[in-house]
Amino acid sequence: MDRHEAMTPDLALWASLCANDVSRARGTLDVAARSERDRTDAGSLLPQGRFLAIEVWSESELASLQACAWWVLRGSIEGLEPALMEAALWHLENLQPDNATNHPWGIPAFLWLAFEGGTASRDTAVWHCETLIHNAISSGGEPVLTSALILEDAAAWLRAFSSRGSATR
């Protein structure tokens, strides 16, 4: 087993992103897509798993959404945009933005949904992002280092997204 196979899906997606390894990212997403689901995680990007606590799964799922937002922006993985938007919408409909973590993972995915998903989900997606940011700073007035780095990555994604241009704006 190599080091990528031992990683959780979110870490594998981020490692693949950093290495620009499209085949590893596709492999991680393919395994997730083939995994057994039940009604509780049917629309998520990653399966919750039989024994994975919701807190651990939620953070992994949101971190994966953020990595996938970068892959979609790069245009490297065909068919990923609809899956990302579906998973982000599933989150809006099924999970609260403070579900199990104060780390603001996933903001780029929800912004993608707000900008590209149509007006039906726009307000809810923006509110979700605002709540993620609020939760990251609510306990001390500023984010802890991990949250600050996640927010910096989300800001970098937003700058890259904004510079690419969009027919919907």
PDB file of C-alpha atoms in Angstrom:
ATOM      1  CA  MET A   1       0.000   0.000   0.000  1.00  0.00           C
ATOM      2  CA  ASP A   2       1.436   3.386  -0.951  1.00  0.00           C
ATOM      3  CA  ARG A   3       1.002   6.516   1.144  1.00  0.00           C
ATOM      4  CA  HIS A   4      -1.896   7.804  -0.989  1.00  0.00           C
ATOM      5  CA  GLU A   5      -3.915   4.619  -0.427  1.00  0.00           C
ATOM      6  CA  ALA A   6      -3.624   5.042   3.349  1.00  0.00           C
ATOM      7  CA  MET A   7      -5.008   8.597   3.257  1.00  0.00           C
ATOM      8  CA  THR A   8      -8.555   9.625   3.984  1.00  0.00           C
ATOM      9  CA  PRO A   9     -10.373  10.821   0.842  1.00  0.00           C
ATOM     10  CA  ASP A  10     -10.036  14.501   1.747  1.00  0.00           C
ATOM     11  CA  LEU A  11      -6.280  14.196   2.286  1.00  0.00           C
ATOM     12  CA  ALA A  12      -5.916  12.182  -0.923  1.00  0.00           C
ATOM     13  CA  LEU A  13      -7.811  14.859  -2.888  1.00  0.00           C
ATOM     14  CA  TRP A  14      -5.651  17.637  -1.435  1.00  0.00           C
ATOM     15  CA  ALA A  15      -2.416  15.695  -2.005  1.00  0.00           C
ATOM     16  CA  SER A  16      -3.474  15.009  -5.576  1.00  0.00           C
ATOM     17  CA  LEU A  17      -4.351  18.670  -6.063  1.00  0.00           C
ATOM     18  CA  CYS A  18      -0.991  19.833  -4.739  1.00  0.00           C
ATOM     19  CA  ALA A  19       0.810  17.358  -6.996  1.00  0.00           C
ATOM     20  CA  ASN A  20      -1.520  18.134  -9.930  1.00  0.00           C
ATOM     21  CA  ASP A  21      -2.159  14.394 -10.127  1.00  0.00           C
ATOM     22  CA  VAL A  22      -5.476  14.147 -11.959  1.00  0.00           C
ATOM     23  CA  SER A  23      -5.462  10.343 -12.108  1.00  0.00           C
ATOM     24  CA  ARG A  24      -5.145  10.022  -8.305  1.00  0.00           C
ATOM     25  CA  ALA A  25      -7.951  12.540  -7.786  1.00  0.00           C
ATOM     26  CA  ARG A  26     -10.168  10.660 -10.246  1.00  0.00           C
ATOM     27  CA  GLY A  27      -9.342   7.400  -8.473  1.00  0.00           C
ATOM     28  CA  THR A  28     -10.306   8.833  -5.088  1.00  0.00           C
ATOM     29  CA  LEU A  29     -13.563  10.192  -6.475  1.00  0.00           C
ATOM     30  CA  ASP A  30     -14.324   6.924  -8.293  1.00  0.00           C
ATOM     31  CA  VAL A  31     -13.922   4.922  -5.074  1.00  0.00           C
ATOM     32  CA  ALA A  32     -16.202   7.383  -3.253  1.00  0.00           C
ATOM     33  CA  ALA A  33     -18.818   7.188  -6.015  1.00  0.00           C
ATOM     34  CA  ARG A  34     -18.861   3.372  -5.911  1.00  0.00           C
ATOM     35  CA  SER A  35     -19.103   3.196  -2.124  1.00  0.00           C
ATOM     36  CA  GLU A  36     -22.241   1.925  -0.494  1.00  0.00           C
ATOM     37  CA  ARG A  37     -24.632   4.645   0.633  1.00  0.00           C
ATOM     38  CA  ASP A  38     -27.810   4.806   2.624  1.00  0.00           C
ATOM     39  CA  ARG A  39     -30.486   7.470   2.836  1.00  0.00           C
ATOM     40  CA  THR A  40     -28.438   9.578   5.267  1.00  0.00           C
ATOM     41  CA  ASP A  41     -25.549  10.275   2.865  1.00  0.00           C
ATOM     42  CA  ALA A  42     -27.059   9.552  -0.550  1.00  0.00           C
ATOM     43  CA  GLY A  43     -26.294  13.011  -1.981  1.00  0.00           C
ATOM     44  CA  SER A  44     -22.930  13.666  -0.382  1.00  0.00           C
ATOM     45  CA  LEU A  45     -19.605  13.575  -2.175  1.00  0.00           C
ATOM     46  CA  LEU A  46     -18.154  10.977   0.213  1.00  0.00           C
ATOM     47  CA  PRO A  47     -19.937   8.128   1.956  1.00  0.00           C
ATOM     48  CA  GLN A  48     -20.259   8.586   5.703  1.00  0.00           C
ATOM     49  CA  GLY A  49     -19.169   5.054   6.289  1.00  0.00           C
ATOM     50  CA  ARG A  50     -20.656   2.602   8.684  1.00  0.00           C
ATOM     51  CA  PHE A  51     -18.576   3.600  11.693  1.00  0.00           C
ATOM     52  CA  LEU A  52     -17.410   7.118  10.879  1.00  0.00           C
ATOM     53  CA  ALA A  53     -18.759   9.676  13.358  1.00  0.00           C
ATOM     54  CA  ILE A  54     -20.709  12.503  11.749  1.00  0.00           C
ATOM     55  CA  GLU A  55     -18.225  15.061  13.079  1.00  0.00           C
ATOM     56  CA  VAL A  56     -15.260  13.380  11.395  1.00  0.00           C
ATOM     57  CA  TRP A  57     -17.181  12.700   8.202  1.00  0.00           C
ATOM     58  CA  SER A  58     -18.555  16.267   7.965  1.00  0.00           C
ATOM     59  CA  GLU A  59     -15.097  17.817   8.142  1.00  0.00           C
ATOM     60  CA  SER A  60     -13.697  15.328   5.622  1.00  0.00           C
ATOM     61  CA  GLU A  61     -16.634  15.939   3.284  1.00  0.00           C
ATOM     62  CA  LEU A  62     -16.318  19.733   3.477  1.00  0.00           C
ATOM     63  CA  ALA A  63     -12.538  19.615   2.957  1.00  0.00           C
ATOM     64  CA  SER A  64     -13.141  17.380  -0.071  1.00  0.00           C
ATOM     65  CA  LEU A  65     -15.681  19.835  -1.455  1.00  0.00           C
ATOM     66  CA  GLN A  66     -13.090  22.599  -1.222  1.00  0.00           C
ATOM     67  CA  ALA A  67     -10.449  20.512  -3.013  1.00  0.00           C
ATOM     68  CA  CYS A  68     -12.974  19.568  -5.693  1.00  0.00           C
ATOM     69  CA  ALA A  69     -13.872  23.235  -6.218  1.00  0.00           C
ATOM     70  CA  TRP A  70     -10.233  23.754  -7.215  1.00  0.00           C
ATOM     71  CA  TRP A  71     -10.343  20.756  -9.557  1.00  0.00           C
ATOM     72  CA  VAL A  72     -13.531  22.107 -11.171  1.00  0.00           C
ATOM     73  CA  LEU A  73     -11.972  25.544 -11.565  1.00  0.00           C
ATOM     74  CA  ARG A  74      -8.958  23.948 -13.247  1.00  0.00           C
ATOM     75  CA  GLY A  75     -11.271  22.009 -15.579  1.00  0.00           C
ATOM     76  CA  SER A  76      -9.143  18.893 -15.118  1.00  0.00           C
ATOM     77  CA  ILE A  77     -11.792  16.325 -14.202  1.00  0.00           C
ATOM     78  CA  GLU A  78     -14.608  15.877 -16.650  1.00  0.00           C
ATOM     79  CA  GLY A  79     -18.046  15.607 -15.068  1.00  0.00           C
ATOM     80  CA  LEU A  80     -16.949  16.857 -11.653  1.00  0.00           C
ATOM     81  CA  GLU A  81     -18.819  20.176 -11.746  1.00  0.00           C
ATOM     82  CA  PRO A  82     -22.325  18.621 -11.614  1.00  0.00           C
ATOM     83  CA  ALA A  83     -21.230  16.271  -8.814  1.00  0.00           C
ATOM     84  CA  LEU A  84     -19.773  19.192  -6.847  1.00  0.00           C
ATOM     85  CA  MET A  85     -22.913  21.282  -7.261  1.00  0.00           C
ATOM     86  CA  GLU A  86     -25.137  18.335  -6.331  1.00  0.00           C
ATOM     87  CA  ALA A  87     -23.104  17.630  -3.183  1.00  0.00           C
ATOM     88  CA  ALA A  88     -23.054  21.319  -2.182  1.00  0.00           C
ATOM     89  CA  LEU A  89     -26.814  21.529  -2.660  1.00  0.00           C
ATOM     90  CA  TRP A  90     -27.252  18.319  -0.646  1.00  0.00           C
ATOM     91  CA  HIS A  91     -25.315  19.965   2.198  1.00  0.00           C
ATOM     92  CA  LEU A  92     -27.541  23.033   2.123  1.00  0.00           C
ATOM     93  CA  GLU A  93     -30.606  20.828   2.334  1.00  0.00           C
ATOM     94  CA  ASN A  94     -29.360  18.322   4.923  1.00  0.00           C
ATOM     95  CA  LEU A  95     -26.634  19.713   7.182  1.00  0.00           C
ATOM     96  CA  GLN A  96     -26.211  22.848   9.245  1.00  0.00           C
ATOM     97  CA  PRO A  97     -23.101  24.970   8.559  1.00  0.00           C
ATOM     98  CA  ASP A  98     -21.968  24.483  12.154  1.00  0.00           C
ATOM     99  CA  ASN A  99     -22.293  20.711  11.958  1.00  0.00           C
ATOM    100  CA  ALA A 100     -19.318  19.353  13.873  1.00  0.00           C
ATOM    101  CA  THR A 101     -16.589  21.803  12.889  1.00  0.00           C
ATOM    102  CA  ASN A 102     -15.620  25.432  13.264  1.00  0.00           C
ATOM    103  CA  HIS A 103     -13.179  25.112  10.387  1.00  0.00           C
ATOM    104  CA  PRO A 104     -14.667  26.914   7.381  1.00  0.00           C
ATOM    105  CA  TRP A 105     -14.092  24.145   4.841  1.00  0.00           C
ATOM    106  CA  GLY A 106     -16.178  24.078   1.682  1.00  0.00           C
ATOM    107  CA  ILE A 107     -16.728  27.788   1.089  1.00  0.00           C
ATOM    108  CA  PRO A 108     -15.566  27.605  -2.564  1.00  0.00           C
ATOM    109  CA  ALA A 109     -18.074  24.835  -3.303  1.00  0.00           C
ATOM    110  CA  PHE A 110     -20.931  26.858  -1.843  1.00  0.00           C
ATOM    111  CA  LEU A 111     -19.777  29.984  -3.685  1.00  0.00           C
ATOM    112  CA  TRP A 112     -19.666  27.975  -6.912  1.00  0.00           C
ATOM    113  CA  LEU A 113     -23.252  26.938  -6.262  1.00  0.00           C
ATOM    114  CA  ALA A 114     -24.226  30.547  -5.494  1.00  0.00           C
ATOM    115  CA  PHE A 115     -22.645  31.883  -8.693  1.00  0.00           C
ATOM    116  CA  GLU A 116     -23.387  29.060 -11.108  1.00  0.00           C
ATOM    117  CA  GLY A 117     -26.295  27.116  -9.604  1.00  0.00           C
ATOM    118  CA  GLY A 118     -29.122  29.524 -10.324  1.00  0.00           C
ATOM    119  CA  THR A 119     -31.160  31.817  -8.161  1.00  0.00           C
ATOM    120  CA  ALA A 120     -32.987  29.081  -6.233  1.00  0.00           C
ATOM    121  CA  SER A 121     -29.917  28.218  -4.154  1.00  0.00           C
ATOM    122  CA  ARG A 122     -28.035  31.552  -4.278  1.00  0.00           C
ATOM    123  CA  ASP A 123     -29.218  33.131  -1.023  1.00  0.00           C
ATOM    124  CA  THR A 124     -28.968  29.906   0.953  1.00  0.00           C
ATOM    125  CA  ALA A 125     -25.459  29.200  -0.360  1.00  0.00           C
ATOM    126  CA  VAL A 126     -24.250  32.709   0.505  1.00  0.00           C
ATOM    127  CA  TRP A 127     -25.823  32.487   3.975  1.00  0.00           C
ATOM    128  CA  HIS A 128     -24.105  29.108   4.452  1.00  0.00           C
ATOM    129  CA  CYS A 129     -20.720  30.685   3.615  1.00  0.00           C
ATOM    130  CA  GLU A 130     -21.369  33.608   5.959  1.00  0.00           C
ATOM    131  CA  THR A 131     -22.216  31.204   8.765  1.00  0.00           C
ATOM    132  CA  LEU A 132     -19.078  29.123   8.143  1.00  0.00           C
ATOM    133  CA  ILE A 133     -16.982  32.291   8.407  1.00  0.00           C
ATOM    134  CA  HIS A 134     -18.851  33.476  11.499  1.00  0.00           C
ATOM    135  CA  ASN A 135     -18.353  30.100  13.193  1.00  0.00           C
ATOM    136  CA  ALA A 136     -14.620  30.249  12.475  1.00  0.00           C
ATOM    137  CA  ILE A 137     -14.226  33.578  14.285  1.00  0.00           C
ATOM    138  CA  SER A 138     -16.967  33.454  16.916  1.00  0.00           C
ATOM    139  CA  SER A 139     -15.006  32.063  19.846  1.00  0.00           C
ATOM    140  CA  GLY A 140     -12.050  34.446  19.824  1.00  0.00           C
ATOM    141  CA  GLY A 141     -12.846  37.210  17.359  1.00  0.00           C
ATOM    142  CA  GLU A 142     -10.385  35.801  14.849  1.00  0.00           C
ATOM    143  CA  PRO A 143      -9.842  32.390  13.320  1.00  0.00           C
ATOM    144  CA  VAL A 144      -7.363  29.877  14.700  1.00  0.00           C
ATOM    145  CA  LEU A 145      -4.414  29.193  12.395  1.00  0.00           C
ATOM    146  CA  THR A 146      -6.031  26.213  10.650  1.00  0.00           C
ATOM    147  CA  SER A 147      -9.189  28.177   9.927  1.00  0.00           C
ATOM    148  CA  ALA A 148      -7.179  31.194   8.772  1.00  0.00           C
ATOM    149  CA  LEU A 149      -5.324  29.014   6.262  1.00  0.00           C
ATOM    150  CA  ILE A 150      -8.598  27.504   5.037  1.00  0.00           C
ATOM    151  CA  LEU A 151     -10.031  31.009   4.602  1.00  0.00           C
ATOM    152  CA  GLU A 152      -6.889  32.116   2.753  1.00  0.00           C
ATOM    153  CA  ASP A 153      -7.303  29.179   0.394  1.00  0.00           C
ATOM    154  CA  ALA A 154     -10.979  30.079  -0.127  1.00  0.00           C
ATOM    155  CA  ALA A 155      -9.953  33.682  -0.889  1.00  0.00           C
ATOM    156  CA  ALA A 156      -7.351  32.451  -3.399  1.00  0.00           C
ATOM    157  CA  TRP A 157     -10.022  30.280  -5.018  1.00  0.00           C
ATOM    158  CA  LEU A 158     -12.405  33.248  -5.216  1.00  0.00           C
ATOM    159  CA  ARG A 159      -9.705  35.416  -6.845  1.00  0.00           C
ATOM    160  CA  ALA A 160      -9.029  32.663  -9.399  1.00  0.00           C
ATOM    161  CA  PHE A 161     -12.749  32.157  -9.991  1.00  0.00           C
ATOM    162  CA  SER A 162     -13.305  35.899 -10.460  1.00  0.00           C
ATOM    163  CA  SER A 163     -10.438  36.248 -12.921  1.00  0.00           C
ATOM    164  CA  ARG A 164     -11.710  33.469 -15.187  1.00  0.00           C
ATOM    165  CA  GLY A 165     -14.862  35.418 -16.129  1.00  0.00           C
ATOM    166  CA  SER A 166     -18.379  34.048 -16.152  1.00  0.00           C
ATOM    167  CA  ALA A 167     -21.367  34.499 -18.444  1.00  0.00           C
ATOM    168  CA  THR A 168     -23.681  34.425 -15.431  1.00  0.00           C
ATOM    169  CA  ARG A 169     -22.255  37.553 -13.805  1.00  0.00           C
TER     170      ARG A 169
END
